[in-house]
mmCIF file of C-alpha atoms in Angstrom:
data_model
loop_
_atom_site.group_PDB
_atom_site.id
_atom_site.type_symbol
_atom_site.label_atom_id
_atom_site.label_comp_id
_atom_site.label_asym_id
_atom_site.label_seq_id
_atom_site.Cartn_x
_atom_site.Cartn_y
_atom_site.Cartn_z
ATOM 1 C CA MET A 1 -162.270 -37.376 135.672
ATOM 2 C CA LEU A 2 -163.574 -38.589 132.619
ATOM 3 C CA ILE A 3 -165.350 -35.760 131.141
ATOM 4 C CA ARG A 4 -162.371 -32.875 130.043
ATOM 5 C CA LYS A 5 -163.704 -29.907 128.970
ATOM 6 C CA ASN A 6 -164.777 -30.683 125.966
ATOM 7 C CA ARG A 7 -168.386 -32.593 124.823
ATOM 8 C CA ASN A 8 -168.563 -36.259 126.320
ATOM 9 C CA ARG A 9 -170.523 -38.932 125.635
ATOM 10 C CA PHE A 10 -172.589 -41.672 128.213
ATOM 11 C CA THR A 11 -170.586 -44.618 124.967
ATOM 12 C CA GLU A 12 -167.495 -42.642 125.305
ATOM 13 C CA MET A 13 -166.914 -42.963 129.145
ATOM 14 C CA LYS A 14 -168.256 -46.633 129.689
ATOM 15 C CA LYS A 15 -165.463 -47.775 126.610
ATOM 16 C CA THR A 16 -162.334 -45.533 128.900
ATOM 17 C CA VAL A 17 -163.662 -47.446 132.477
ATOM 18 C CA PRO A 18 -164.773 -50.810 131.022
ATOM 19 C CA THR A 19 -164.994 -52.401 134.647
ATOM 20 C CA ILE A 20 -167.842 -49.718 135.661
ATOM 21 C CA SER A 21 -171.828 -50.892 134.827
ATOM 22 C CA GLU A 22 -173.619 -47.857 133.512
ATOM 23 C CA ARG A 23 -175.878 -48.510 136.096
ATOM 24 C CA ILE A 24 -173.337 -46.680 138.425
ATOM 25 C CA ILE A 25 -172.648 -44.367 135.525
ATOM 26 C CA ALA A 26 -175.417 -42.684 134.632
ATOM 27 C CA LYS A 27 -176.148 -42.061 138.821
ATOM 28 C CA GLN A 28 -172.623 -40.217 138.918
ATOM 29 C CA LEU A 29 -173.392 -37.913 136.273
ATOM 30 C CA ARG A 30 -176.431 -36.822 137.124
ATOM 31 C CA GLU A 31 -175.142 -36.807 141.229
ATOM 32 C CA LEU A 32 -172.364 -34.482 139.160
ATOM 33 C CA GLU A 33 -175.777 -32.218 136.979
ATOM 34 C CA ALA A 34 -177.592 -31.439 140.395
ATOM 35 C CA ASP A 35 -174.264 -30.475 141.588
ATOM 36 C CA GLY A 36 -173.992 -27.879 138.371
ATOM 37 C CA ILE A 37 -170.567 -29.701 137.597
ATOM 38 C CA ILE A 38 -171.960 -30.381 134.188
ATOM 39 C CA SER A 39 -174.665 -30.194 131.976
ATOM 40 C CA ARG A 40 -176.179 -32.353 130.079
ATOM 41 C CA LYS A 41 -177.407 -31.831 126.417
ATOM 42 C CA VAL A 42 -179.866 -34.332 124.282
ATOM 43 C CA PHE A 43 -180.411 -34.130 121.109
ATOM 44 C CA ASN A 44 -183.999 -34.881 119.738
ATOM 45 C CA GLU A 45 -183.245 -37.732 116.826
ATOM 46 C CA VAL A 46 -182.886 -41.134 115.893
ATOM 47 C CA PRO A 47 -180.966 -43.214 118.365
ATOM 48 C CA LEU A 48 -181.560 -39.831 120.874
ATOM 49 C CA ARG A 49 -177.780 -38.610 121.361
ATOM 50 C CA VAL A 50 -176.978 -37.271 125.384
ATOM 51 C CA GLU A 51 -174.007 -35.373 125.675
ATOM 52 C CA TYR A 52 -172.379 -34.009 128.766
ATOM 53 C CA TYR A 53 -169.698 -30.077 128.878
ATOM 54 C CA LEU A 54 -168.204 -29.275 132.724
ATOM 55 C CA THR A 55 -170.196 -26.614 133.714
ATOM 56 C CA GLU A 56 -168.016 -22.750 134.525
ATOM 57 C CA TYR A 57 -168.560 -24.659 138.107
ATOM 58 C CA GLY A 58 -167.335 -28.070 136.607
ATOM 59 C CA GLU A 59 -163.802 -26.567 135.764
ATOM 60 C CA SER A 60 -162.825 -24.379 139.028
ATOM 61 C CA ILE A 61 -162.589 -28.167 140.157
ATOM 62 C CA TYR A 62 -160.876 -29.264 137.068
ATOM 63 C CA PRO A 63 -157.116 -28.724 137.877
ATOM 64 C CA ILE A 64 -157.506 -30.365 141.258
ATOM 65 C CA VAL A 65 -159.422 -33.689 140.425
ATOM 66 C CA ARG A 66 -156.142 -33.623 137.296
ATOM 67 C CA ASP A 67 -153.574 -33.193 140.584
ATOM 68 C CA MET A 68 -155.397 -36.064 142.871
ATOM 69 C CA ARG A 69 -155.327 -38.541 139.496
ATOM 70 C CA LYS A 70 -151.823 -37.253 139.315
ATOM 71 C CA TRP A 71 -150.595 -37.902 142.623
ATOM 72 C CA GLY A 72 -152.645 -41.725 142.476
ATOM 73 C CA HIS A 73 -150.096 -43.045 139.333
ATOM 74 C CA MET A 74 -147.632 -42.094 141.730
ATOM 75 C CA HIS A 75 -148.650 -43.463 144.485
ATOM 76 C CA LEU A 76 -149.403 -46.519 141.590
ATOM 77 C CA LYS A 77 -145.621 -46.572 141.207
ATOM 78 C CA HIS A 78 -144.746 -46.433 144.680
ATOM 79 C CA LEU A 79 -147.283 -48.909 145.543
ATOM 80 C CA GLN A 80 -145.134 -51.435 143.318
ATOM 81 C CA ASN A 81 -142.064 -50.386 144.430
ATOM 82 C CA LEU A 82 -143.191 -51.780 147.343
ATOM 83 C CA VAL A 83 -143.698 -55.436 146.325
#
């Protein structure tokens, strides 16, 4: 999960996963915001600054996502051992 329990900016997320297009990241952020998992704060600055935060509801699923990520890493190691 790209959004951690602190503030996150779009450009930081883009750097973390450079293979994903900005359009897809923006789409996912809009969906997460619509579902109440993240909140978006816009700062009236030049250049425009937007930060994303996990909501309390979003924090409630964080342990599940963390465990799924852990399993994903174990699965990749398992696949590498099969080759």
